[in-house]
PDB file of C-alpha atoms and ligand atoms in Angstrom:
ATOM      1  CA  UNK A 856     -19.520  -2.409  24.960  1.00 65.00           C
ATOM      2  CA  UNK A 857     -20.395  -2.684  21.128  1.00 75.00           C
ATOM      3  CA  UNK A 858     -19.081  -5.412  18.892  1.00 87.00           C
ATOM      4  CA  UNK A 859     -16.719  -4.514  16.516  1.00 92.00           C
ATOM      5  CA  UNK A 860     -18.185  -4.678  13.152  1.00 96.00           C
ATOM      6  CA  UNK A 861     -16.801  -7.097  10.640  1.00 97.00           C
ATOM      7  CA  UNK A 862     -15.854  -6.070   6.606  1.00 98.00           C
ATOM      8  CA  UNK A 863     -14.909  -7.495   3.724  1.00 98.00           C
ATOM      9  CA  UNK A 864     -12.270  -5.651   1.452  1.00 98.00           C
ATOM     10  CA  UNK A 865     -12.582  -4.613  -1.585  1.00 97.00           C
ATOM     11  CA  UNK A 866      -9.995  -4.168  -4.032  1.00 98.00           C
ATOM     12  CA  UNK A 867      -9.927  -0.294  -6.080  1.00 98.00           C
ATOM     13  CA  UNK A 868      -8.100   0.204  -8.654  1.00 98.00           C
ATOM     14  CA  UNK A 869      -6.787   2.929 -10.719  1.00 97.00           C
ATOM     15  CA  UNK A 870      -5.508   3.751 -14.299  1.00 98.00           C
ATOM     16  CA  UNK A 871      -3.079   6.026 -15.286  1.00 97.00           C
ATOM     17  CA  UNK A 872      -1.025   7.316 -18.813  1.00 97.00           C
ATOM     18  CA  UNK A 873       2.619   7.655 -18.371  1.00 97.00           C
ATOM     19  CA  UNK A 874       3.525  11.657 -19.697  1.00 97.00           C
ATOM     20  CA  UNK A 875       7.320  12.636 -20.422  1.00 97.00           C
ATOM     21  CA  UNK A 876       7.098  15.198 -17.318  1.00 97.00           C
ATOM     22  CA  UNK A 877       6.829  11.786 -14.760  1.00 97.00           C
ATOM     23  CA  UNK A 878      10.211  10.615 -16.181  1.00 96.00           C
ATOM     24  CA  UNK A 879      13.683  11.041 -15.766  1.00 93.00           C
ATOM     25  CA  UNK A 880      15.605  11.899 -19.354  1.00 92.00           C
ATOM     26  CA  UNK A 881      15.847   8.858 -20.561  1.00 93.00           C
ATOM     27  CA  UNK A 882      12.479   7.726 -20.428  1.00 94.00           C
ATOM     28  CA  UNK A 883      12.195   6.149 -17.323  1.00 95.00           C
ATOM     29  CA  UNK A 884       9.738   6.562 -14.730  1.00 97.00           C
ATOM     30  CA  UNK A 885      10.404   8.629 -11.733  1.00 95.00           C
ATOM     31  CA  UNK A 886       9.782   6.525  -8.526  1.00 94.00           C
ATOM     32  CA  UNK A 887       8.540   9.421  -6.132  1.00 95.00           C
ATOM     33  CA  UNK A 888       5.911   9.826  -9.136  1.00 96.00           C
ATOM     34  CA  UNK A 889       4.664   6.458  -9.009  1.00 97.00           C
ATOM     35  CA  UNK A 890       4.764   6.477  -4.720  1.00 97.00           C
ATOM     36  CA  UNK A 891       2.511   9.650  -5.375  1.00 97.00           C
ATOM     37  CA  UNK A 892      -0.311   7.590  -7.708  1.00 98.00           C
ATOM     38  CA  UNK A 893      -0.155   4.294  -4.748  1.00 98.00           C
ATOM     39  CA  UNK A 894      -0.245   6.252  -1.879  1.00 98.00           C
ATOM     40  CA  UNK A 895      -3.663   7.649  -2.982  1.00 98.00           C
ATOM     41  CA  UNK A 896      -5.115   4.588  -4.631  1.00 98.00           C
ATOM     42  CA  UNK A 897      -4.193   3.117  -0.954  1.00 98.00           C
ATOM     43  CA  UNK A 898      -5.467   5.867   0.740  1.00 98.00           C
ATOM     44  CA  UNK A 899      -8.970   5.208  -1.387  1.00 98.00           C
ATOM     45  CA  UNK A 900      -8.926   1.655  -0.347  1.00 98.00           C
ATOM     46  CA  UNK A 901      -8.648   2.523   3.548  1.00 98.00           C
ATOM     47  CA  UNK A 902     -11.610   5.117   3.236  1.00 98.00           C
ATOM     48  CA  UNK A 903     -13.461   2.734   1.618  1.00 98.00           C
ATOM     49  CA  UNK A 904     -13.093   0.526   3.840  1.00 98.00           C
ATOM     50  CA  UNK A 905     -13.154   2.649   7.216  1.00 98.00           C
ATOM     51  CA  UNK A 906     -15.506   4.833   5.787  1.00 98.00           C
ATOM     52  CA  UNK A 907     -13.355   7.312   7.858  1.00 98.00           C
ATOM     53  CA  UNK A 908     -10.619  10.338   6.650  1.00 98.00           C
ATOM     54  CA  UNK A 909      -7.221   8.501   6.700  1.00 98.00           C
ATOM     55  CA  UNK A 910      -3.121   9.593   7.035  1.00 98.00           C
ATOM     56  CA  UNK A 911      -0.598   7.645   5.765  1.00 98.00           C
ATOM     57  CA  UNK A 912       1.461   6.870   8.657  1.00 97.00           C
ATOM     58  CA  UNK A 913       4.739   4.654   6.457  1.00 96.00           C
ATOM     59  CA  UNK A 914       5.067   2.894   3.408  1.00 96.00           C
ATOM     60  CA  UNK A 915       7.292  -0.881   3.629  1.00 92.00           C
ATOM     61  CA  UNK A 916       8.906  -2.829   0.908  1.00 84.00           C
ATOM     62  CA  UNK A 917       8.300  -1.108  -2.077  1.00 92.00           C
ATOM     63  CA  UNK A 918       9.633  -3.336  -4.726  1.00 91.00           C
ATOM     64  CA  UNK A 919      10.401  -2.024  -8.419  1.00 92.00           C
ATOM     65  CA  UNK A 920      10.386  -5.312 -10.172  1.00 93.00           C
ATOM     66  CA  UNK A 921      10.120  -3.843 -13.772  1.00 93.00           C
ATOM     67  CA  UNK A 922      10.850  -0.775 -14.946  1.00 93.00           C
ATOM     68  CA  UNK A 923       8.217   1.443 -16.437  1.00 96.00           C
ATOM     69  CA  UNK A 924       8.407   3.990 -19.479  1.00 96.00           C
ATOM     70  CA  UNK A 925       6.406   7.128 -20.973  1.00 96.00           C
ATOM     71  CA  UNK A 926       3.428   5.889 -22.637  1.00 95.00           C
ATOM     72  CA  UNK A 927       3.308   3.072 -20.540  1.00 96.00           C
ATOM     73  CA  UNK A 928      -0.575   2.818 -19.160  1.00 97.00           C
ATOM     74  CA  UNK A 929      -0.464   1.757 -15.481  1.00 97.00           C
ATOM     75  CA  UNK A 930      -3.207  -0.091 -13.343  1.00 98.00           C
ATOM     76  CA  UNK A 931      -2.639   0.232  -9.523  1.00 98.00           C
ATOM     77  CA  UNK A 932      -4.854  -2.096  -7.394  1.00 98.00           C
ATOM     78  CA  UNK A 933      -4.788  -1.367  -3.711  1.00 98.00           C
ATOM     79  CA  UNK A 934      -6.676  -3.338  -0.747  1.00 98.00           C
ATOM     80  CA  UNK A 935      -6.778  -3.634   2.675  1.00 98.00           C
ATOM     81  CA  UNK A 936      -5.052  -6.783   3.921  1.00 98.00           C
ATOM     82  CA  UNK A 937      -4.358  -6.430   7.106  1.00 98.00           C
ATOM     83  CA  UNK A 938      -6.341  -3.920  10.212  1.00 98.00           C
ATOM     84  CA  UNK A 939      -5.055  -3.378  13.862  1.00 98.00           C
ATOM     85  CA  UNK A 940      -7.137  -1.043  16.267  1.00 98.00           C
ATOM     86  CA  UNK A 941      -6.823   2.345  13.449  1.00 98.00           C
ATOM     87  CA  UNK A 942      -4.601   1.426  10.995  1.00 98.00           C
ATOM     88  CA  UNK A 943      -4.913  -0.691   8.121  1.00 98.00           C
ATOM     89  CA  UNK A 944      -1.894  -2.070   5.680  1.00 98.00           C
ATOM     90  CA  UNK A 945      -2.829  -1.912   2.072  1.00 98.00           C
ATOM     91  CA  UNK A 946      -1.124  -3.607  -0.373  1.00 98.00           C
ATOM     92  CA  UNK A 947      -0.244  -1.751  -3.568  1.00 98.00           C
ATOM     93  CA  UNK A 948       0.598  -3.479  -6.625  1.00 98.00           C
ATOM     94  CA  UNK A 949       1.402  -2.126 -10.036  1.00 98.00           C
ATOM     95  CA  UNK A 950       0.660  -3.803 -13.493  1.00 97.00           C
ATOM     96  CA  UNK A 951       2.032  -1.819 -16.965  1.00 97.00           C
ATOM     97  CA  UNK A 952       0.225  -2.097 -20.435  1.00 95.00           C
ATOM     98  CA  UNK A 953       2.789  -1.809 -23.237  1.00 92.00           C
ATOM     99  CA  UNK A 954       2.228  -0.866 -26.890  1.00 85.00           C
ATOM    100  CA  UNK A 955      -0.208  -2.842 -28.871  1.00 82.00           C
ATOM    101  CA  UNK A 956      -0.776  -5.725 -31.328  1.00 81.00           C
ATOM    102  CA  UNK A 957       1.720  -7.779 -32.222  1.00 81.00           C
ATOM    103  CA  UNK A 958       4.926  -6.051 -29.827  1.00 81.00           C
ATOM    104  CA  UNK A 959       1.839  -5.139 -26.764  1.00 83.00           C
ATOM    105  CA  UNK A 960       2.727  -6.612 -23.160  1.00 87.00           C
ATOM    106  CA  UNK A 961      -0.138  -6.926 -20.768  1.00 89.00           C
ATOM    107  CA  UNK A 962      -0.662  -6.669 -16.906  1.00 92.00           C
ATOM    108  CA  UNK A 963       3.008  -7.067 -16.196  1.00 95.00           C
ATOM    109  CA  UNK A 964       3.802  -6.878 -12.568  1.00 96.00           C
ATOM    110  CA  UNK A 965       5.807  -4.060 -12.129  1.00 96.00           C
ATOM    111  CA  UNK A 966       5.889  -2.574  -8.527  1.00 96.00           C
ATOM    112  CA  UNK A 967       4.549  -3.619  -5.215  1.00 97.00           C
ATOM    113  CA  UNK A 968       4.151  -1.588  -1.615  1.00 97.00           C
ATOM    114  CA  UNK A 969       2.567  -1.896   1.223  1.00 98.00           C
ATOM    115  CA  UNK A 970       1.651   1.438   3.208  1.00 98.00           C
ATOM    116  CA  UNK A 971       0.124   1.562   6.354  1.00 98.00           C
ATOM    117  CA  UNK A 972      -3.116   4.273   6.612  1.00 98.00           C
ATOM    118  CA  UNK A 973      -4.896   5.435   9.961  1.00 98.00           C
ATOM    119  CA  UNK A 974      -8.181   6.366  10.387  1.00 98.00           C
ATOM    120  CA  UNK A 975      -9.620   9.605  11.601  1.00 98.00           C
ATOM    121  CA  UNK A 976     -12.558  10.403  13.268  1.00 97.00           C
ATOM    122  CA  UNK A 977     -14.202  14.112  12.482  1.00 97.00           C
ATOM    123  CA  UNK A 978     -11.426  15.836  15.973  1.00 97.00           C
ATOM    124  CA  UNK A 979      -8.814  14.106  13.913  1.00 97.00           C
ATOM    125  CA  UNK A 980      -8.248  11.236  16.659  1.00 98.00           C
ATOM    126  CA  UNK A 981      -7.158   7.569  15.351  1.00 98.00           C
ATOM    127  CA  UNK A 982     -10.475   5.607  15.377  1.00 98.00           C
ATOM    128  CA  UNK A 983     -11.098   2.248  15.298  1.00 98.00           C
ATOM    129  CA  UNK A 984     -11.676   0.299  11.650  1.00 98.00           C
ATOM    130  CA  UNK A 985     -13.692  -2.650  11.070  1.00 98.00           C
ATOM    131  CA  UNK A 986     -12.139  -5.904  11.440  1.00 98.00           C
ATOM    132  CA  UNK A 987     -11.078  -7.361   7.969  1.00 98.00           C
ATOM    133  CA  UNK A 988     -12.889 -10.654   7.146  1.00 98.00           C
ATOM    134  CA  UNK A 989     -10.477 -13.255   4.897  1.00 98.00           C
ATOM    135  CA  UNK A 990     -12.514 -15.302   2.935  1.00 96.00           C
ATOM    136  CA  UNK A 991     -10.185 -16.594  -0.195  1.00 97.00           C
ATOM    137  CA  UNK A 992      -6.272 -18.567  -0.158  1.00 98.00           C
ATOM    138  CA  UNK A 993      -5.143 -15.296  -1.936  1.00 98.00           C
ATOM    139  CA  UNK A 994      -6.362 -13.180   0.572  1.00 98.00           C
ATOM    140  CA  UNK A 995      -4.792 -15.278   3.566  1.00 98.00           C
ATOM    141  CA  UNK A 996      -1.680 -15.404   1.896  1.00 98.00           C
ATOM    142  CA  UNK A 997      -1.293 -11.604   1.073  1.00 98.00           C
ATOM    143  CA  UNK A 998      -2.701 -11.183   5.322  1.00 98.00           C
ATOM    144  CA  UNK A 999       0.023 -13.324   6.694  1.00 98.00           C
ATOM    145  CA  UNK A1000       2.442 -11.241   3.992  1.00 97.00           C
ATOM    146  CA  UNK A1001       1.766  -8.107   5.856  1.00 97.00           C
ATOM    147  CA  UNK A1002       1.775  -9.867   9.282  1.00 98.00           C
ATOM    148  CA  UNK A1003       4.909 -10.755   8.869  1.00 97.00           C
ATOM    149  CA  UNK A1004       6.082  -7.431   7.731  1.00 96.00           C
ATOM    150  CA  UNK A1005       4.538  -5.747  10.403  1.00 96.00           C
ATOM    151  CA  UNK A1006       6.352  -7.865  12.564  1.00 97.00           C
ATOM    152  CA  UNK A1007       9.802  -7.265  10.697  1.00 95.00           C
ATOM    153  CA  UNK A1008       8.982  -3.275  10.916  1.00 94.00           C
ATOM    154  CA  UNK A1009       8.407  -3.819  14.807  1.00 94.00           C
ATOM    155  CA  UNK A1010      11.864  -5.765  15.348  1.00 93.00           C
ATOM    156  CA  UNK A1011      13.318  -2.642  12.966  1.00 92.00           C
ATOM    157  CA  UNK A1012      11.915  -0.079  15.110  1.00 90.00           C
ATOM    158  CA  UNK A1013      12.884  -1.647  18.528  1.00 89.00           C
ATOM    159  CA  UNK A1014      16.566  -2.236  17.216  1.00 88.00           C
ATOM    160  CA  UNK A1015      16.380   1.943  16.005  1.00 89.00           C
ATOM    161  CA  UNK A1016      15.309   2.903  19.273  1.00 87.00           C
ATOM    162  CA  UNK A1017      18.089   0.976  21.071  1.00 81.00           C
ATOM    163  CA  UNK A1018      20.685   2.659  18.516  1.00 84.00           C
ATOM    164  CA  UNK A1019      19.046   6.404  19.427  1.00 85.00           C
ATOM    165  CA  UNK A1020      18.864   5.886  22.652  1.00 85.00           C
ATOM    166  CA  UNK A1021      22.726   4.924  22.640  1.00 82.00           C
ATOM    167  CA  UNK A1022      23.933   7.665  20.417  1.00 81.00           C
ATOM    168  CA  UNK A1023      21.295   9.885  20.395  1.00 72.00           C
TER     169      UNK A1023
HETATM  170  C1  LIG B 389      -0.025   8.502  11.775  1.00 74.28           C
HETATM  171  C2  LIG B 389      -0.278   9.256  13.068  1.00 74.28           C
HETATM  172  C3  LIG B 389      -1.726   9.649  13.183  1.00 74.28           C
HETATM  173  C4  LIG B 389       0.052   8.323  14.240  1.00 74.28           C
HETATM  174  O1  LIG B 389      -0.069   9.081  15.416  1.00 74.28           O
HETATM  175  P1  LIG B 389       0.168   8.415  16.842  1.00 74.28           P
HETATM  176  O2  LIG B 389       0.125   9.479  17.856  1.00 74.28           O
HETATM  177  O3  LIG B 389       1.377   7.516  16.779  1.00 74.28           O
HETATM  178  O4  LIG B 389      -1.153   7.594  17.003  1.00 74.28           O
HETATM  179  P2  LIG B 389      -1.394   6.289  17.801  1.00 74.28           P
HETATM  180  O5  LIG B 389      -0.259   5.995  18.751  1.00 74.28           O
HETATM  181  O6  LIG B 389      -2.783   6.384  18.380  1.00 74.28           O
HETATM  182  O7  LIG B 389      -1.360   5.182  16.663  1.00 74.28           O
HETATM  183  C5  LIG B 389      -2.450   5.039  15.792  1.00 74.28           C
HETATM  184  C6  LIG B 389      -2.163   3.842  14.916  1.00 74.28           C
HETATM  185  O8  LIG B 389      -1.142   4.181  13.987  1.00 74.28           O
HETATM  186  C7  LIG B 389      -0.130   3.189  14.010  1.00 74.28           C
HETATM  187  N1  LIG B 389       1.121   3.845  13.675  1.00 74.28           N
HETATM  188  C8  LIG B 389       1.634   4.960  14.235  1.00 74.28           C
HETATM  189  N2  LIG B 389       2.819   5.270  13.645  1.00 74.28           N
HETATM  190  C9  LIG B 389       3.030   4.338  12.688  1.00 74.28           C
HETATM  191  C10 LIG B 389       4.068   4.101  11.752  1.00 74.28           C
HETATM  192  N3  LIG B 389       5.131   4.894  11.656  1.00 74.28           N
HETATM  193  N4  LIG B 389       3.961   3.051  10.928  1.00 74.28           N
HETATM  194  C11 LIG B 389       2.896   2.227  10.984  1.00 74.28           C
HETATM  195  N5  LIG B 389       1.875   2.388  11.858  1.00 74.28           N
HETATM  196  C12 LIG B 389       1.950   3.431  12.695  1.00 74.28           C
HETATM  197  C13 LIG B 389      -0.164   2.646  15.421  1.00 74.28           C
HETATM  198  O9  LIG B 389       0.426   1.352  15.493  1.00 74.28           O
HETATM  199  C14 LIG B 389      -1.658   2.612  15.669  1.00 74.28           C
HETATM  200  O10 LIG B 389      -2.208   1.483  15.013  1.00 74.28           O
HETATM  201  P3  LIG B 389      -3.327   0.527  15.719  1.00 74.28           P
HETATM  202  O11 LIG B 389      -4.369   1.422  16.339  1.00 74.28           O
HETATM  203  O12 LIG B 389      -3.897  -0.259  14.594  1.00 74.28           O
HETATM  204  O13 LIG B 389      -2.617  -0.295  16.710  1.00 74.28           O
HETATM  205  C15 LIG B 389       0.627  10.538  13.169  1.00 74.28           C
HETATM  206  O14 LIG B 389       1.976  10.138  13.303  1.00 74.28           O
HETATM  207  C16 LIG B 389       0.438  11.467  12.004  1.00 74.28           C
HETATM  208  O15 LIG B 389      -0.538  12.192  11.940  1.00 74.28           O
HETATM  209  N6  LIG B 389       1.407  11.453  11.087  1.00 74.28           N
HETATM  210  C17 LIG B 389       1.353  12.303   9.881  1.00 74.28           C
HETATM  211  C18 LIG B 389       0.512  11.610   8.812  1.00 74.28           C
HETATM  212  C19 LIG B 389       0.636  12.330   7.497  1.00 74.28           C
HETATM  213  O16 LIG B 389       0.657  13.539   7.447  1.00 74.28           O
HETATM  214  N7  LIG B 389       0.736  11.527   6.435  1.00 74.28           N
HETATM  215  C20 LIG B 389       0.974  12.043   5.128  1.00 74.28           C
HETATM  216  C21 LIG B 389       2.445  12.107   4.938  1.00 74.28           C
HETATM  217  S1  LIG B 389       2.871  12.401   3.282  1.00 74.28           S
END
């Protein structure tokens, strides 16, 4: 049997201008928008790192910690931080530029998800990934992060189940 190969992650990352038809009327932008723009950085992470076609199979804990505005510019930064047998969990995060000179806000946190991509080989069956090397404290904390929500998504689905298989 072959060894699995081992890989380090690297982090991509994404800019993006704000435009009036991503918000809702009062200036605000629209969530499913911003989903859109992580779910493909993330998706670019994973197939840079399988070096594979990837799915998205679920996002988890997307958290909107600061709202963001037309003519906002946005920087997503997705990598992989966690791998199982074919999927990897990428964690998504969000930073907004604001205006400039004197009133300008930089690299403010503003959102933060966590989606969960498999990898393809060329029939379309789940393949396996390399195994993620952690080499830095950041990295080992954002690893036992996802750990634990892959863990709290298992104990989720199991309780789900139980509830379907009750009331159908
Ligand atoms: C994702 C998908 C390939 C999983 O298919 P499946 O038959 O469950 O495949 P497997 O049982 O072989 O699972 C493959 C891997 O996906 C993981 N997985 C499957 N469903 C998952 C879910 N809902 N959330 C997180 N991981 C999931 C499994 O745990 C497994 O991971 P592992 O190999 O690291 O242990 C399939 O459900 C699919 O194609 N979904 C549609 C994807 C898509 O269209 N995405 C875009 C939506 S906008």
């Amino acid at each position: 049997m072959t060894e699995r190969p081992q890989k380090k992650a690297e982090a991509i990352e994404t800019w993006n201008f704000v435009f009036p038809n991503q918000s809702n009327p009062y200036g605000n932008m629209f969530g499913g928008e911003l989903l859109a723009i992580m779910d493909s950085t993330a998706a670019m992470a994973a197939i840079r790192y399988s070096g594979q076609t990837v799915s998205t199979a679920s996002s988890e804990r997307v958290i909107f910690k600061h709202p963001i505005f037309v003519g906002d510019r946005i920087r997503t930064v997705a990598k992989v931080v966690l791998v199982g047998r074919t999927s990897m969990m990428v964690r998504t995060d969000v930073f907004v530029d604001r205006n400039e000179g004197e009133s300008g806000e930089k690299d403010i946190l503003s959102t933060t998800a966590h989606f969960t991509l498999v990898a393809f080989d060329e029939n379309r069956v789940p393949c396996q990934v390399p195994d993620l090397i952690i080499e830095s404290e950041t990295e080992q904390k954002h690893f036992e992060l996802a750990q634990q929500i892959k863990a709290h998504v298992k104990r989720r689905e199991e309780r789900i189940q139980h509830v379907v298989e009750k009331w159908g």
